[in-house]
Amino acid sequence: MGLKRRLLYLCSWYLTPRYAPMITLDKTMLRYQIALSLVKGLGTKGTRLFLQHIHNLEEAFTHPECIRTALPQLSNRIYHQFLDTAVLGEADRILCLCESEEITPHFILDEEHYPSRLSECPDAPIILYSKGTFEAWDERHGLSVVGTRGATSYGKSVTSALIGSLSEQVSGLVIVSGLAYGIDIQAHRSALELGLPTVAVLAHGLDTIYPAVHRREAIAMLEHGAWVSEYAPGVRARPSNFLARNRIIAGLTEATLVVEAGQHSGSLSTARLALEYNREVFAVPGRVNDLMSVGCHQLIEGDRAHLLSSAEGLIAEMGWGGERIANSRPNFVAPSAPKAVSYSHPVLRALDEGGALTLDELARLLGRTIAAMSDELFELEMEGLIQAQPGGAYRLS
């Protein structure tokens, strides 16, 4: 029997009813909470309404007729999922994977462990999975830092300088981002270099890292930070997941900072969600004709973001206060934008150096599978950084 099959066999054996006394109350509750999160069609609002009428989840899954009594208006499509034992089987599988991968599930109504800022959001995930050591969600000043995957040297230097200045003036700072290429990974790296806790919000299960090239930084952040995701272990990254996870990046913190963003950057959706959640949004200006800053300029011009040119501006607006520590660096001022663009994303570099390239050519050049390469190209095209050409080629926008 293979190792994976053996593990699943032992997990299923351990979770069978005759060994129920070995399962703690917390684990029993988590089993049904995870199962509830797997019910399609409820959503966050529906789940909260459901829990106002159903107080015993174990009974709901083992004797689902009680649901019909308490919620006669519930649709058959949702009700029939409580009759399906496969839902509990999937919850058991997820719990086993969580144990083996040291991943902790947090239920949205668990006030002690679920981040309270995120729970305030109407579309917060029912279950938030976390891996790492950071749990002081509500005791820290949280700042989400987002931006284009095709960050320029200007954007990267702004990110590092700003986080450096904030770290010296704000106690209890935590940096949240998405571990993607460009501004995201620069924000994580800057926090790690300064010894700040940093949290990566991932668009897949926490049993893997995407992109794999950022695994070193991801592992390093577990010592004082965490990875979080709404996706159970085993779920792989898909293009639609990246936009969905933006609401968690926006919801976890008090403020969102957009450093560089093109006209169609996914970072703009994060900023929009932060505003919907009544959080503050800041944007760093760039050159007037810089395509990588069009989104930031639109946010500022539309009065949807505070123009940010110094750490002090953010501190004053947020009311974070704090005294500058001795021997600190001078006040942050956005460095001058470079005359030439320097691409950090390998796909953008390849297209910059090689001109128009096809999917197959890029996959071969960068050592990616066709599927992975296709997903990356989709994300970059959504951000407006590349354009599809006749004949299946791609070029820089």
CSV table of C-alpha atoms in Angstrom, one decimal:
chain,number,residue,atom,x,y,z
A,1,MET,CA,0.0,0.0,0.0
A,2,GLY,CA,1.4,3.4,-1.0
A,3,LEU,CA,2.2,6.0,1.6
A,4,LYS,CA,-0.6,8.3,0.6
A,5,ARG,CA,-3.2,5.5,0.6
A,6,ARG,CA,-1.8,4.2,3.9
A,7,LEU,CA,-2.2,7.7,5.5
A,8,LEU,CA,-5.8,8.1,4.3
A,9,TYR,CA,-6.6,4.5,5.5
A,10,LEU,CA,-5.3,5.3,9.0
A,11,CYS,CA,-7.1,8.6,9.1
A,12,SER,CA,-10.4,7.0,8.1
A,13,TRP,CA,-9.8,4.2,10.6
A,14,TYR,CA,-9.1,6.7,13.3
A,15,LEU,CA,-12.3,8.7,12.6
A,16,THR,CA,-14.7,5.8,12.4
A,17,PRO,CA,-17.5,5.9,15.0
A,18,ARG,CA,-16.2,3.1,17.3
A,19,TYR,CA,-13.2,5.3,18.1
A,20,ALA,CA,-15.3,8.4,18.6
A,21,PRO,CA,-14.2,8.7,22.3
A,22,MET,CA,-10.6,9.3,21.1
A,23,ILE,CA,-11.8,12.4,19.2
A,24,THR,CA,-11.8,15.6,21.3
A,25,LEU,CA,-14.8,17.8,21.4
A,26,ASP,CA,-12.9,20.4,19.4
A,27,LYS,CA,-12.1,17.9,16.7
A,28,THR,CA,-15.7,16.7,16.6
A,29,MET,CA,-16.9,20.2,16.3
A,30,LEU,CA,-14.4,21.0,13.5
A,31,ARG,CA,-15.5,18.0,11.6
A,32,TYR,CA,-19.1,19.4,11.3
A,33,GLN,CA,-17.9,23.0,10.9
A,34,ILE,CA,-15.8,22.0,7.9
A,35,ALA,CA,-18.6,19.9,6.5
A,36,LEU,CA,-20.9,22.9,6.8
A,37,SER,CA,-18.4,25.0,4.8
A,38,LEU,CA,-18.5,22.4,2.1
A,39,VAL,CA,-22.3,22.8,1.6
A,40,LYS,CA,-22.7,24.6,-1.7
A,41,GLY,CA,-25.2,27.5,-1.9
A,42,LEU,CA,-25.2,28.7,1.7
A,43,GLY,CA,-22.4,31.3,1.6
A,44,THR,CA,-21.4,33.4,4.6
A,45,LYS,CA,-24.7,35.1,5.0
A,46,GLY,CA,-26.6,31.9,4.6
A,47,THR,CA,-24.4,30.1,7.0
A,48,ARG,CA,-24.9,32.7,9.7
A,49,LEU,CA,-28.7,32.6,9.2
A,50,PHE,CA,-28.5,28.8,9.3
A,51,LEU,CA,-26.7,28.8,12.6
A,52,GLN,CA,-29.3,31.2,14.1
A,53,HIS,CA,-31.8,28.3,13.7
A,54,ILE,CA,-29.6,25.2,13.9
A,55,HIS,CA,-27.5,25.1,17.1
A,56,ASN,CA,-26.3,21.5,16.9
A,57,LEU,CA,-24.3,20.8,13.7
A,58,GLU,CA,-23.7,17.2,14.6
A,59,GLU,CA,-27.5,16.7,14.8
A,60,ALA,CA,-27.9,18.6,11.5
A,61,PHE,CA,-25.7,16.1,9.7
A,62,THR,CA,-26.7,12.9,11.5
A,63,HIS,CA,-30.5,13.7,11.8
A,64,PRO,CA,-31.0,16.2,9.0
A,65,GLU,CA,-34.8,16.1,9.3
A,66,CYS,CA,-34.4,18.6,12.2
A,67,ILE,CA,-33.3,21.1,9.5
A,68,ARG,CA,-36.6,20.8,7.7
A,69,THR,CA,-38.4,21.6,11.0
A,70,ALA,CA,-36.3,24.6,11.8
A,71,LEU,CA,-35.8,25.9,8.3
A,72,PRO,CA,-38.7,24.8,6.1
A,73,GLN,CA,-37.8,27.4,3.5
A,74,LEU,CA,-34.3,25.9,2.9
A,75,SER,CA,-34.0,24.8,-0.8
A,76,ASN,CA,-33.9,21.1,-1.6
A,77,ARG,CA,-30.6,21.6,-3.3
A,78,ILE,CA,-29.0,22.6,0.0
A,79,TYR,CA,-31.0,20.3,2.2
A,80,HIS,CA,-30.0,17.2,0.1
A,81,GLN,CA,-26.3,17.9,0.8
A,82,PHE,CA,-26.9,17.2,4.5
A,83,LEU,CA,-28.2,13.8,3.5
A,84,ASP,CA,-25.1,13.0,1.5
A,85,THR,CA,-22.5,11.1,3.6
A,86,ALA,CA,-19.8,12.1,1.1
A,87,VAL,CA,-19.8,15.6,2.7
A,88,LEU,CA,-18.7,14.2,6.1
A,89,GLY,CA,-16.3,11.9,4.3
A,90,GLU,CA,-14.7,14.9,2.7
A,91,ALA,CA,-14.6,16.8,6.0
A,92,ASP,CA,-12.8,13.8,7.5
A,93,ARG,CA,-10.3,13.7,4.7
A,94,ILE,CA,-9.6,17.4,5.1
A,95,LEU,CA,-9.1,17.0,8.9
A,96,CYS,CA,-6.6,14.3,8.3
A,97,LEU,CA,-4.6,16.4,5.9
A,98,CYS,CA,-4.7,19.3,8.3
A,99,GLU,CA,-3.2,17.2,11.0
A,100,SER,CA,-0.4,15.8,8.7
A,101,GLU,CA,0.4,19.2,7.4
A,102,GLU,CA,0.1,21.1,10.7
A,103,ILE,CA,-2.7,23.3,9.4
A,104,THR,CA,-5.3,24.8,11.7
A,105,PRO,CA,-8.9,25.4,10.6
A,106,HIS,CA,-10.7,28.3,12.2
A,107,PHE,CA,-14.5,28.5,12.2
A,108,ILE,CA,-16.0,32.0,11.5
A,109,LEU,CA,-18.0,32.0,14.8
A,110,ASP,CA,-14.9,31.1,16.8
A,111,GLU,CA,-14.3,34.5,18.4
A,112,GLU,CA,-11.2,33.4,20.2
A,113,HIS,CA,-9.2,32.3,17.1
A,114,TYR,CA,-10.9,33.7,13.9
A,115,PRO,CA,-9.6,37.2,13.0
A,116,SER,CA,-12.3,39.6,14.2
A,117,ARG,CA,-11.6,42.1,11.4
A,118,LEU,CA,-12.2,39.5,8.8
A,119,SER,CA,-15.3,38.1,10.5
A,120,GLU,CA,-16.8,41.6,10.2
A,121,CYS,CA,-16.8,41.3,6.4
A,122,PRO,CA,-20.1,40.0,4.9
A,123,ASP,CA,-18.3,37.6,2.6
A,124,ALA,CA,-15.7,36.2,5.0
A,125,PRO,CA,-14.9,32.5,4.5
A,126,ILE,CA,-16.7,30.1,6.8
A,127,ILE,CA,-13.4,28.3,7.5
A,128,LEU,CA,-10.1,30.0,7.4
A,129,TYR,CA,-7.1,27.6,7.3
A,130,SER,CA,-3.8,28.8,8.8
A,131,LYS,CA,-0.3,27.5,9.1
A,132,GLY,CA,2.4,29.1,11.2
A,133,THR,CA,2.9,30.8,14.5
A,134,PHE,CA,1.1,34.2,14.1
A,135,GLU,CA,-2.2,34.4,16.0
A,136,ALA,CA,-2.3,37.9,17.5
A,137,TRP,CA,-4.6,39.1,14.7
A,138,ASP,CA,-6.3,41.8,16.7
A,139,GLU,CA,-3.4,43.0,18.8
A,140,ARG,CA,-1.4,44.2,15.7
A,141,HIS,CA,-1.6,47.1,13.3
A,142,GLY,CA,-2.2,45.3,10.0
A,143,LEU,CA,-1.2,46.7,6.7
A,144,SER,CA,-2.0,44.9,3.4
A,145,VAL,CA,0.5,45.7,0.7
A,146,VAL,CA,-0.5,44.9,-2.9
A,147,GLY,CA,0.5,45.8,-6.4
A,148,THR,CA,1.4,44.6,-9.9
A,149,ARG,CA,3.1,41.3,-10.5
A,150,GLY,CA,5.3,43.2,-13.0
A,151,ALA,CA,6.8,45.5,-10.4
A,152,THR,CA,9.5,48.0,-11.6
A,153,SER,CA,12.6,48.8,-9.6
A,154,TYR,CA,10.9,52.0,-8.5
A,155,GLY,CA,7.9,50.0,-7.1
A,156,LYS,CA,10.2,47.6,-5.3
A,157,SER,CA,12.3,50.3,-3.7
A,158,VAL,CA,9.2,52.2,-2.6
A,159,THR,CA,7.8,49.1,-1.0
A,160,SER,CA,11.0,48.4,1.0
A,161,ALA,CA,11.6,52.0,2.0
A,162,LEU,CA,8.0,52.5,3.2
A,163,ILE,CA,7.9,49.3,5.2
A,164,GLY,CA,11.3,50.1,6.7
A,165,SER,CA,10.1,53.6,7.9
A,166,LEU,CA,6.9,52.2,9.3
A,167,SER,CA,8.7,49.4,11.2
A,168,GLU,CA,10.6,52.1,13.1
A,169,GLN,CA,7.7,54.2,14.0
A,170,VAL,CA,4.8,51.7,14.5
A,171,SER,CA,4.9,49.1,17.2
A,172,GLY,CA,3.1,45.9,16.5
A,173,LEU,CA,3.1,46.1,12.7
A,174,VAL,CA,2.2,43.1,10.6
A,175,ILE,CA,2.5,43.0,6.8
A,176,VAL,CA,-0.1,41.1,4.8
A,177,SER,CA,0.1,40.2,1.1
A,178,GLY,CA,-0.4,37.4,-1.4
A,179,LEU,CA,3.1,35.9,-2.1
A,180,ALA,CA,2.7,36.7,-5.8
A,181,TYR,CA,5.5,38.0,-8.0
A,182,GLY,CA,6.3,41.7,-7.9
A,183,ILE,CA,5.0,44.0,-5.1
A,184,ASP,CA,3.6,41.1,-3.0
A,185,ILE,CA,6.9,39.2,-2.6
A,186,GLN,CA,8.8,42.4,-2.2
A,187,ALA,CA,6.5,43.3,0.8
A,188,HIS,CA,7.1,39.9,2.4
A,189,ARG,CA,10.9,40.1,1.8
A,190,SER,CA,11.1,43.6,3.4
A,191,ALA,CA,9.1,42.4,6.4
A,192,LEU,CA,11.3,39.3,6.8
A,193,GLU,CA,14.5,41.4,6.6
A,194,LEU,CA,13.2,43.7,9.3
A,195,GLY,CA,12.0,40.9,11.6
A,196,LEU,CA,8.4,41.8,11.2
A,197,PRO,CA,5.6,39.2,11.1
A,198,THR,CA,4.2,38.8,7.7
A,199,VAL,CA,1.1,36.8,6.5
A,200,ALA,CA,0.7,35.4,3.1
A,201,VAL,CA,-2.9,34.9,1.9
A,202,LEU,CA,-2.9,32.0,-0.6
A,203,ALA,CA,-5.2,31.1,-3.4
A,204,HIS,CA,-4.9,27.3,-2.8
A,205,GLY,CA,-4.6,24.8,0.0
A,206,LEU,CA,-1.7,25.3,2.5
A,207,ASP,CA,-0.1,21.9,1.7
A,208,THR,CA,1.7,23.6,-1.3
A,209,ILE,CA,3.2,26.9,-2.3
A,210,TYR,CA,2.6,28.8,-5.5
A,211,PRO,CA,4.6,30.1,-7.1
A,212,ALA,CA,7.2,27.5,-5.9
A,213,VAL,CA,10.0,30.0,-6.5
A,214,HIS,CA,8.9,31.9,-3.4
A,215,ARG,CA,9.0,28.8,-1.2
A,216,ARG,CA,12.1,30.1,0.7
A,217,GLU,CA,10.4,33.3,1.8
A,218,ALA,CA,7.2,31.3,2.6
A,219,ILE,CA,9.0,28.9,4.9
A,220,ALA,CA,10.9,31.8,6.6
A,221,MET,CA,7.7,33.6,7.4
A,222,LEU,CA,6.3,30.7,9.4
A,223,GLU,CA,8.6,31.4,12.3
A,224,HIS,CA,6.8,34.7,13.2
A,225,GLY,CA,4.0,34.9,10.7
A,226,ALA,CA,1.6,32.6,8.8
A,227,TRP,CA,0.0,31.4,5.6
A,228,VAL,CA,-3.7,31.6,5.5
A,229,SER,CA,-6.3,30.4,2.9
A,230,GLU,CA,-10.0,29.7,2.6
A,231,TYR,CA,-9.1,26.6,0.5
A,232,ALA,CA,-8.7,23.2,2.2
A,233,PRO,CA,-5.5,21.3,1.8
A,234,GLY,CA,-5.4,19.6,-1.5
A,235,VAL,CA,-7.0,22.4,-3.5
A,236,ARG,CA,-4.8,23.6,-6.2
A,237,ALA,CA,-4.4,27.2,-7.5
A,238,ARG,CA,-6.9,28.3,-10.2
A,239,PRO,CA,-7.1,31.7,-11.9
A,240,SER,CA,-10.5,32.5,-10.3
A,241,ASN,CA,-9.1,31.8,-6.8
A,242,PHE,CA,-6.7,34.7,-7.0
A,243,LEU,CA,-9.5,37.3,-7.3
A,244,ALA,CA,-11.5,35.6,-4.6
A,245,ARG,CA,-8.6,35.7,-2.1
A,246,ASN,CA,-8.3,39.5,-2.5
A,247,ARG,CA,-11.2,39.9,-0.1
A,248,ILE,CA,-9.2,38.2,2.6
A,249,ILE,CA,-6.2,40.4,2.0
A,250,ALA,CA,-8.4,43.4,2.3
A,251,GLY,CA,-10.4,42.1,5.2
A,252,LEU,CA,-7.6,41.0,7.5
A,253,THR,CA,-6.2,44.5,8.1
A,254,GLU,CA,-7.0,48.0,9.0
A,255,ALA,CA,-5.6,49.5,5.8
A,256,THR,CA,-4.5,48.5,2.2
A,257,LEU,CA,-1.6,50.1,0.4
A,258,VAL,CA,-1.4,49.9,-3.4
A,259,VAL,CA,2.2,50.5,-4.6
A,260,GLU,CA,2.0,49.9,-8.4
A,261,ALA,CA,-1.1,48.9,-10.3
A,262,GLY,CA,-1.9,48.9,-14.0
A,263,GLN,CA,-5.4,49.8,-15.3
A,264,HIS,CA,-6.7,46.3,-14.9
A,265,SER,CA,-4.6,45.1,-12.0
A,266,GLY,CA,-6.1,42.7,-9.5
A,267,SER,CA,-4.8,45.0,-6.8
A,268,LEU,CA,-7.6,47.4,-7.7
A,269,SER,CA,-10.2,44.8,-6.7
A,270,THR,CA,-8.4,44.5,-3.4
A,271,ALA,CA,-8.6,48.3,-2.9
A,272,ARG,CA,-12.3,48.3,-3.9
A,273,LEU,CA,-13.1,45.6,-1.4
A,274,ALA,CA,-11.1,47.4,1.3
A,275,LEU,CA,-13.3,50.5,0.7
A,276,GLU,CA,-16.5,48.3,0.9
A,277,TYR,CA,-15.3,47.0,4.2
A,278,ASN,CA,-14.8,50.6,5.4
A,279,ARG,CA,-11.0,50.2,5.6
A,280,GLU,CA,-8.5,52.9,4.6
A,281,VAL,CA,-6.8,52.7,1.2
A,282,PHE,CA,-3.5,54.4,0.3
A,283,ALA,CA,-1.8,54.6,-3.1
A,284,VAL,CA,1.7,55.5,-4.2
A,285,PRO,CA,1.9,57.8,-7.2
A,286,GLY,CA,4.2,57.1,-10.1
A,287,ARG,CA,5.2,58.9,-13.3
A,288,VAL,CA,2.4,60.6,-15.2
A,289,ASN,CA,2.8,58.3,-18.2
A,290,ASP,CA,3.8,55.1,-16.4
A,291,LEU,CA,1.4,52.2,-17.3
A,292,MET,CA,2.4,50.5,-14.0
A,293,SER,CA,0.9,53.4,-12.0
A,294,VAL,CA,-2.3,54.1,-14.0
A,295,GLY,CA,-4.4,52.2,-11.4
A,296,CYS,CA,-2.9,54.1,-8.5
A,297,HIS,CA,-3.5,57.4,-10.2
A,298,GLN,CA,-7.1,56.4,-10.8
A,299,LEU,CA,-7.6,55.6,-7.2
A,300,ILE,CA,-6.2,58.9,-6.1
A,301,GLU,CA,-8.0,61.0,-8.7
A,302,GLY,CA,-11.3,59.3,-7.8
A,303,ASP,CA,-10.8,60.1,-4.1
A,304,ARG,CA,-10.8,56.4,-3.4
A,305,ALA,CA,-7.3,56.3,-1.9
A,306,HIS,CA,-5.1,58.7,0.1
A,307,LEU,CA,-2.0,59.8,-1.9
A,308,LEU,CA,1.0,58.4,0.0
A,309,SER,CA,4.4,59.9,-0.2
A,310,SER,CA,5.7,59.2,3.3
A,311,ALA,CA,5.3,56.8,6.2
A,312,GLU,CA,4.2,59.7,8.4
A,313,GLY,CA,1.2,60.4,6.2
A,314,LEU,CA,-0.1,56.8,6.7
A,315,ILE,CA,0.7,56.9,10.4
A,316,ALA,CA,-1.2,60.2,10.9
A,317,GLU,CA,-4.2,59.1,8.8
A,318,MET,CA,-4.4,55.8,10.7
A,319,GLY,CA,-3.8,57.3,14.1
A,320,TRP,CA,-1.1,54.7,14.9
A,321,GLY,CA,1.2,57.2,16.6
A,322,GLY,CA,4.4,55.8,18.0
A,323,GLU,CA,7.8,57.4,18.6
A,324,ARG,CA,10.7,57.0,16.2
A,325,ILE,CA,13.3,54.7,17.6
A,326,ALA,CA,16.9,55.9,18.1
A,327,ASN,CA,19.2,55.9,15.0
A,328,SER,CA,16.3,55.4,12.7
A,329,ARG,CA,16.5,56.1,9.0
A,330,PRO,CA,15.4,59.5,7.7
A,331,ASN,CA,11.7,60.0,6.8
A,332,PHE,CA,10.6,58.0,3.8
A,333,VAL,CA,10.1,59.9,0.6
A,334,ALA,CA,9.2,58.1,-2.6
A,335,PRO,CA,12.3,57.6,-4.6
A,336,SER,CA,12.5,59.1,-8.1
A,337,ALA,CA,11.0,56.8,-10.7
A,338,PRO,CA,13.7,55.2,-12.9
A,339,LYS,CA,14.0,56.0,-16.6
A,340,ALA,CA,14.0,52.4,-17.7
A,341,VAL,CA,11.6,49.6,-16.6
A,342,SER,CA,13.1,46.6,-14.9
A,343,TYR,CA,10.7,43.6,-14.8
A,344,SER,CA,10.8,41.2,-11.9
A,345,HIS,CA,8.3,38.7,-13.3
A,346,PRO,CA,10.1,36.0,-15.4
A,347,VAL,CA,7.4,36.0,-18.1
A,348,LEU,CA,7.6,39.8,-18.5
A,349,ARG,CA,11.4,39.6,-18.6
A,350,ALA,CA,11.2,36.9,-21.3
A,351,LEU,CA,8.8,38.9,-23.4
A,352,ASP,CA,10.9,42.0,-23.0
A,353,GLU,CA,14.0,40.2,-24.1
A,354,GLY,CA,12.5,37.9,-26.7
A,355,GLY,CA,9.6,39.8,-28.2
A,356,ALA,CA,6.4,38.0,-28.9
A,357,LEU,CA,6.4,34.3,-27.7
A,358,THR,CA,3.9,31.5,-27.8
A,359,LEU,CA,2.6,29.5,-24.8
A,360,ASP,CA,4.7,26.6,-25.8
A,361,GLU,CA,7.8,28.7,-26.2
A,362,LEU,CA,7.4,30.4,-22.8
A,363,ALA,CA,6.7,27.1,-21.0
A,364,ARG,CA,9.9,25.6,-22.6
A,365,LEU,CA,12.0,28.7,-21.9
A,366,LEU,CA,10.9,29.0,-18.2
A,367,GLY,CA,10.6,25.3,-17.4
A,368,ARG,CA,6.9,25.4,-16.7
A,369,THR,CA,4.2,22.9,-17.5
A,370,ILE,CA,1.7,24.0,-20.1
A,371,ALA,CA,-1.1,24.2,-17.5
A,372,ALA,CA,1.0,26.3,-15.1
A,373,MET,CA,2.2,28.6,-17.8
A,374,SER,CA,-1.4,29.1,-19.1
A,375,ASP,CA,-2.5,30.1,-15.6
A,376,GLU,CA,0.3,32.6,-15.3
A,377,LEU,CA,-0.4,34.1,-18.7
A,378,PHE,CA,-4.1,34.4,-17.8
A,379,GLU,CA,-3.3,36.4,-14.6
A,380,LEU,CA,-0.9,38.7,-16.5
A,381,GLU,CA,-3.4,39.3,-19.2
A,382,MET,CA,-6.1,40.1,-16.7
A,383,GLU,CA,-3.8,42.7,-15.2
A,384,GLY,CA,-3.2,44.2,-18.6
A,385,LEU,CA,0.5,43.5,-18.5
A,386,ILE,CA,0.5,41.3,-21.7
A,387,GLN,CA,-1.6,41.0,-24.8
A,388,ALA,CA,-2.6,37.9,-26.8
A,389,GLN,CA,-1.6,38.1,-30.4
A,390,PRO,CA,-2.9,36.3,-33.6
A,391,GLY,CA,-1.3,32.9,-33.9
A,392,GLY,CA,-1.2,32.3,-30.1
A,393,ALA,CA,1.7,34.6,-29.3
A,394,TYR,CA,1.9,37.0,-26.4
A,395,ARG,CA,3.7,40.3,-26.1
A,396,LEU,CA,4.0,43.1,-23.5
A,397,SER,CA,1.2,45.6,-23.4
